[in-house]
mmCIF file of C-alpha atoms in Angstrom:
data_model
loop_
_atom_site.group_PDB
_atom_site.id
_atom_site.type_symbol
_atom_site.label_atom_id
_atom_site.label_comp_id
_atom_site.label_asym_id
_atom_site.label_seq_id
_atom_site.Cartn_x
_atom_site.Cartn_y
_atom_site.Cartn_z
ATOM 1 C CA MET H 1 86.221 114.928 105.019
ATOM 2 C CA GLY H 2 87.219 112.348 102.642
ATOM 3 C CA PRO H 3 90.392 110.614 102.729
ATOM 4 C CA PRO H 4 93.413 112.156 100.633
ATOM 5 C CA LEU H 5 93.329 110.830 97.165
ATOM 6 C CA VAL H 6 96.833 109.503 97.408
ATOM 7 C CA ASP H 7 95.584 106.876 99.785
ATOM 8 C CA ILE H 8 93.374 105.326 97.190
ATOM 9 C CA ALA H 9 96.349 103.055 96.391
ATOM 10 C CA GLN H 10 96.564 101.864 99.913
ATOM 11 C CA TRP H 11 92.950 100.993 100.425
ATOM 12 C CA LEU H 12 92.294 99.684 96.891
ATOM 13 C CA PRO H 13 93.702 96.166 97.258
ATOM 14 C CA ALA H 14 91.480 95.602 100.240
ATOM 15 C CA ALA H 15 88.389 96.906 98.495
ATOM 16 C CA GLN H 16 89.162 94.648 95.492
ATOM 17 C CA ALA H 17 89.546 91.851 97.798
ATOM 18 C CA GLY H 18 85.999 92.361 99.337
ATOM 19 C CA SER H 19 86.508 94.873 102.280
ATOM 20 C CA ARG H 20 83.549 97.036 102.468
ATOM 21 C CA GLU H 21 85.133 99.483 104.822
ATOM 22 C CA ALA H 22 87.960 99.997 102.157
ATOM 23 C CA LEU H 23 85.595 100.472 99.432
ATOM 24 C CA GLY H 24 83.680 103.158 101.198
ATOM 25 C CA ARG H 25 86.950 104.965 101.817
ATOM 26 C CA VAL H 26 88.062 104.558 98.265
ATOM 27 C CA LEU H 27 84.538 105.821 97.021
ATOM 28 C CA GLU H 28 84.462 108.650 99.633
ATOM 29 C CA ALA H 29 88.015 109.724 98.269
ATOM 30 C CA CYS H 30 86.493 110.005 94.727
ATOM 31 C CA ARG H 31 83.421 112.091 95.767
ATOM 32 C CA GLY H 32 84.796 115.490 95.033
ATOM 33 C CA TYR H 33 86.262 114.571 91.914
ATOM 34 C CA LEU H 34 83.082 113.066 90.464
ATOM 35 C CA LEU H 35 80.834 115.979 91.851
ATOM 36 C CA LEU H 36 83.173 118.367 89.838
ATOM 37 C CA ILE H 37 82.574 116.582 86.724
ATOM 38 C CA ALA H 38 78.897 115.963 87.264
ATOM 39 C CA ARG H 39 78.204 119.884 88.066
ATOM 40 C CA GLN H 40 80.110 120.684 84.812
ATOM 41 C CA GLU H 41 78.489 118.337 82.582
ATOM 42 C CA LEU H 42 74.877 118.656 83.733
ATOM 43 C CA GLU H 43 72.952 121.180 81.664
ATOM 44 C CA PRO H 44 70.993 123.720 83.894
ATOM 45 C CA ALA H 45 67.664 122.534 82.286
ATOM 46 C CA LEU H 46 68.211 119.074 83.668
ATOM 47 C CA GLN H 47 69.514 120.053 87.077
ATOM 48 C CA ALA H 48 65.797 120.181 88.176
ATOM 49 C CA LYS H 49 65.325 116.557 87.282
ATOM 50 C CA GLY H 50 68.282 115.202 89.215
ATOM 51 C CA GLY H 51 71.143 116.794 91.084
ATOM 52 C CA ALA H 52 74.905 115.967 90.455
ATOM 53 C CA SER H 53 75.062 114.286 93.946
ATOM 54 C CA ASP H 54 72.317 111.743 92.819
ATOM 55 C CA LEU H 55 74.277 110.982 89.812
ATOM 56 C CA VAL H 56 77.449 110.355 91.894
ATOM 57 C CA GLN H 57 75.596 108.324 94.209
ATOM 58 C CA GLN H 58 74.268 106.038 91.356
ATOM 59 C CA THR H 59 77.811 105.768 90.088
ATOM 60 C CA PHE H 60 78.978 104.697 93.575
ATOM 61 C CA LEU H 61 76.181 101.932 93.533
ATOM 62 C CA GLU H 62 77.480 100.709 90.321
ATOM 63 C CA ALA H 63 81.088 100.846 91.230
ATOM 64 C CA GLN H 64 80.240 98.630 94.189
ATOM 65 C CA LYS H 65 78.359 96.272 92.050
ATOM 66 C CA ASP H 66 80.966 96.111 89.355
ATOM 67 C CA LEU H 67 84.376 96.417 91.132
ATOM 68 C CA ALA H 68 85.400 92.960 89.977
ATOM 69 C CA ARG H 69 85.625 94.365 86.529
ATOM 70 C CA PHE H 70 88.023 97.044 87.565
ATOM 71 C CA HIS H 71 91.617 95.564 87.333
ATOM 72 C CA GLY H 72 93.726 98.684 87.805
ATOM 73 C CA THR H 73 95.877 99.567 90.852
ATOM 74 C CA THR H 74 96.442 103.187 90.769
ATOM 75 C CA PRO H 75 94.333 106.143 91.769
ATOM 76 C CA GLU H 76 94.448 107.616 88.215
ATOM 77 C CA ALA H 77 93.179 104.242 86.838
ATOM 78 C CA LEU H 78 90.315 104.188 89.405
ATOM 79 C CA LEU H 79 89.375 107.882 88.559
ATOM 80 C CA ALA H 80 89.416 107.089 84.936
ATOM 81 C CA TRP H 81 87.008 104.021 85.552
ATOM 82 C CA MET H 82 84.907 105.952 87.827
ATOM 83 C CA ARG H 83 84.615 108.923 85.327
ATOM 84 C CA ARG H 84 83.394 106.532 82.734
ATOM 85 C CA LEU H 85 80.683 105.101 84.944
ATOM 86 C CA LEU H 86 79.636 108.681 85.615
ATOM 87 C CA LEU H 87 79.697 109.761 82.064
ATOM 88 C CA ASN H 88 77.557 106.582 81.021
ATOM 89 C CA ASN H 89 75.064 107.746 83.734
ATOM 90 C CA LEU H 90 75.005 111.205 82.593
ATOM 91 C CA ALA H 91 74.493 110.180 79.037
ATOM 92 C CA ASN H 92 71.551 107.867 80.078
ATOM 93 C CA PHE H 93 69.935 110.635 82.261
ATOM 94 C CA ARG H 94 70.240 113.097 79.333
ATOM 95 C CA ARG H 95 68.731 110.227 76.925
ATOM 96 C CA ASP H 96 65.718 109.564 79.291
ATOM 97 C CA TYR H 97 64.631 113.139 79.492
ATOM 98 C CA ARG H 98 65.346 113.877 75.796
ATOM 99 C CA ARG H 99 62.791 111.372 74.706
ATOM 100 C CA ASP H 100 59.870 113.208 73.142
ATOM 101 C CA LYS H 101 57.324 112.148 75.729
ATOM 102 C CA ARG H 102 59.649 113.461 78.408
ATOM 103 C CA ARG H 103 61.455 116.412 76.631
ATOM 104 C CA VAL H 104 62.101 119.176 79.238
ATOM 105 C CA SER H 105 61.514 121.742 76.861
ATOM 106 C CA ARG H 106 58.038 120.537 76.101
ATOM 107 C CA GLU H 107 57.012 120.774 79.820
ATOM 108 C CA VAL H 108 54.264 123.357 80.699
ATOM 109 C CA ALA H 109 54.023 125.440 83.760
ATOM 110 C CA LEU H 110 50.935 124.880 85.697
ATOM 111 C CA ARG H 111 48.663 127.920 85.695
ATOM 112 C CA ILE H 112 47.958 129.624 89.066
ATOM 113 C CA SER H 113 44.280 129.299 89.663
ATOM 114 C CA ASP H 114 42.184 132.061 91.172
ATOM 115 C CA SER H 115 40.126 129.756 92.780
ATOM 116 C CA SER H 116 40.930 128.152 95.973
ATOM 117 C CA THR H 117 39.055 124.944 95.274
ATOM 118 C CA GLN H 118 41.097 124.201 92.203
ATOM 119 C CA GLY H 119 44.476 122.498 92.084
ATOM 120 C CA GLY H 120 47.493 123.895 90.585
ATOM 121 C CA GLY H 121 49.360 125.968 93.204
ATOM 122 C CA GLY H 122 51.579 127.349 90.617
ATOM 123 C CA LEU H 123 54.274 124.857 90.514
ATOM 124 C CA CYS H 124 56.231 125.046 87.321
ATOM 125 C CA ALA H 125 57.457 121.652 85.735
ATOM 126 C CA GLY H 126 61.213 121.647 85.621
ATOM 127 C CA THR H 127 61.891 123.957 88.205
ATOM 128 C CA PRO H 128 63.627 122.696 91.440
ATOM 129 C CA SER H 129 62.148 123.325 94.807
ATOM 130 C CA PRO H 130 63.447 126.321 96.759
ATOM 131 C CA SER H 131 65.486 123.983 99.093
ATOM 132 C CA VAL H 132 67.064 121.882 96.103
ATOM 133 C CA ALA H 133 68.071 125.028 94.313
ATOM 134 C CA LEU H 134 69.666 126.230 97.698
ATOM 135 C CA ILE H 135 71.544 123.014 98.271
ATOM 136 C CA GLN H 136 72.628 123.068 94.674
ATOM 137 C CA ASP H 137 73.761 126.592 94.750
ATOM 138 C CA GLU H 138 75.591 126.242 98.138
ATOM 139 C CA GLN H 139 77.457 123.187 96.545
ATOM 140 C CA THR H 140 78.454 125.093 93.507
ATOM 141 C CA GLN H 141 79.574 127.911 95.543
ATOM 142 C CA ALA H 142 81.581 125.618 97.904
ATOM 143 C CA LEU H 143 83.276 124.090 95.008
ATOM 144 C CA GLU H 144 84.134 127.305 93.343
ATOM 145 C CA ARG H 145 85.480 128.547 96.749
ATOM 146 C CA ALA H 146 87.677 125.476 97.051
ATOM 147 C CA LEU H 147 89.055 125.793 93.600
ATOM 148 C CA GLU H 148 89.820 129.508 94.232
ATOM 149 C CA ARG H 149 92.124 128.253 97.350
ATOM 150 C CA LEU H 150 94.414 126.018 95.156
ATOM 151 C CA PRO H 151 97.541 127.085 93.841
ATOM 152 C CA GLU H 152 97.593 128.758 90.330
ATOM 153 C CA ASP H 153 99.028 125.417 88.652
ATOM 154 C CA TYR H 154 96.435 123.418 90.259
ATOM 155 C CA ARG H 155 93.737 125.685 89.150
ATOM 156 C CA ARG H 156 95.141 125.659 85.744
ATOM 157 C CA VAL H 157 95.416 121.739 85.327
ATOM 158 C CA MET H 158 91.828 121.378 86.471
ATOM 159 C CA HIS H 159 90.568 124.278 84.045
ATOM 160 C CA LEU H 160 92.345 122.654 81.185
ATOM 161 C CA ARG H 161 91.119 118.984 82.015
ATOM 162 C CA TYR H 162 87.489 119.852 82.887
ATOM 163 C CA ARG H 163 86.479 123.016 81.332
ATOM 164 C CA GLU H 164 88.418 122.830 78.136
ATOM 165 C CA GLU H 165 88.489 118.797 78.151
ATOM 166 C CA ARG H 166 92.023 118.648 77.020
ATOM 167 C CA SER H 167 94.057 115.411 76.995
ATOM 168 C CA PHE H 168 96.911 115.187 79.167
ATOM 169 C CA GLU H 169 99.222 115.336 76.215
ATOM 170 C CA ALA H 170 97.567 118.572 74.980
ATOM 171 C CA MET H 171 97.941 120.002 78.609
ATOM 172 C CA ALA H 172 101.597 118.916 78.847
ATOM 173 C CA GLU H 173 102.228 120.924 75.504
ATOM 174 C CA LEU H 174 100.377 124.131 76.771
ATOM 175 C CA MET H 175 102.047 124.036 80.273
ATOM 176 C CA GLN H 176 105.391 123.041 78.883
ATOM 177 C CA ARG H 177 105.793 119.940 81.098
ATOM 178 C CA SER H 178 105.934 116.188 80.318
ATOM 179 C CA PRO H 179 102.531 114.207 80.005
ATOM 180 C CA ASN H 180 103.631 112.271 83.285
ATOM 181 C CA ALA H 181 104.421 115.475 85.023
ATOM 182 C CA VAL H 182 101.146 116.822 84.130
ATOM 183 C CA ARG H 183 99.256 113.626 85.376
ATOM 184 C CA LYS H 184 101.141 114.039 88.648
ATOM 185 C CA LEU H 185 100.058 117.698 89.006
ATOM 186 C CA TRP H 186 96.394 116.775 88.227
ATOM 187 C CA ALA H 187 96.389 114.105 90.889
ATOM 188 C CA ARG H 188 97.772 116.391 93.429
ATOM 189 C CA ALA H 189 95.196 119.146 92.404
ATOM 190 C CA ILE H 190 92.513 116.482 92.884
ATOM 191 C CA ASP H 191 93.897 115.507 96.231
ATOM 192 C CA SER H 192 94.072 119.334 97.279
ATOM 193 C CA LEU H 193 90.540 119.991 95.980
ATOM 194 C CA GLN H 194 89.172 116.970 98.078
ATOM 195 C CA GLN H 195 90.895 118.191 101.185
ATOM 196 C CA GLU H 196 89.600 121.817 100.630
ATOM 197 C CA LEU H 197 86.064 120.654 99.985
ATOM 198 C CA GLY H 198 86.264 118.746 103.334
ATOM 199 C CA ALA H 199 88.005 121.503 105.362
ATOM 200 C CA PRO H 200 85.901 123.144 107.942
ATOM 201 C CA ARG H 201 85.494 127.026 107.132
#
């Protein structure tokens, strides 16, 4: 289970000072949040090419390398910075696979051969293996179950932020709260989601 998100502020200074243990704790606290974004942003056609967890791991590697460029001190600032890294990785991932020579829509399924001496085996380009598909499905279901266990206000703030991609100001107007109150509600929702994802069931 990852540490509560509210503890990022405690570990962040040590991480920025060079503590690998503190950095590991900070990154682990961000995992659930980043997975949520990656799963929502990654198109089904591209999921066979790389899972959300791969993109999050790549983001972690970049964060470790570039942490000196982050000058914030709050969990919200760190999450915003990590989100930008992740979205950049997603954009690069999409671009790489949308080039004409690698376009997913142009991939062709291998034909199943009647002859046992010929290759092929019936594998479909762009189709995840059964184990990869099962893991992705289990992760998505676990995330959905965790979201369902959150209080209504938490579910709503997550829905508005990630599914409708609304700004905090727009969310504040819809929820009849101040932008600052919505940011705090969002931070608590992320923290609760992280705990739900790590809790044994």
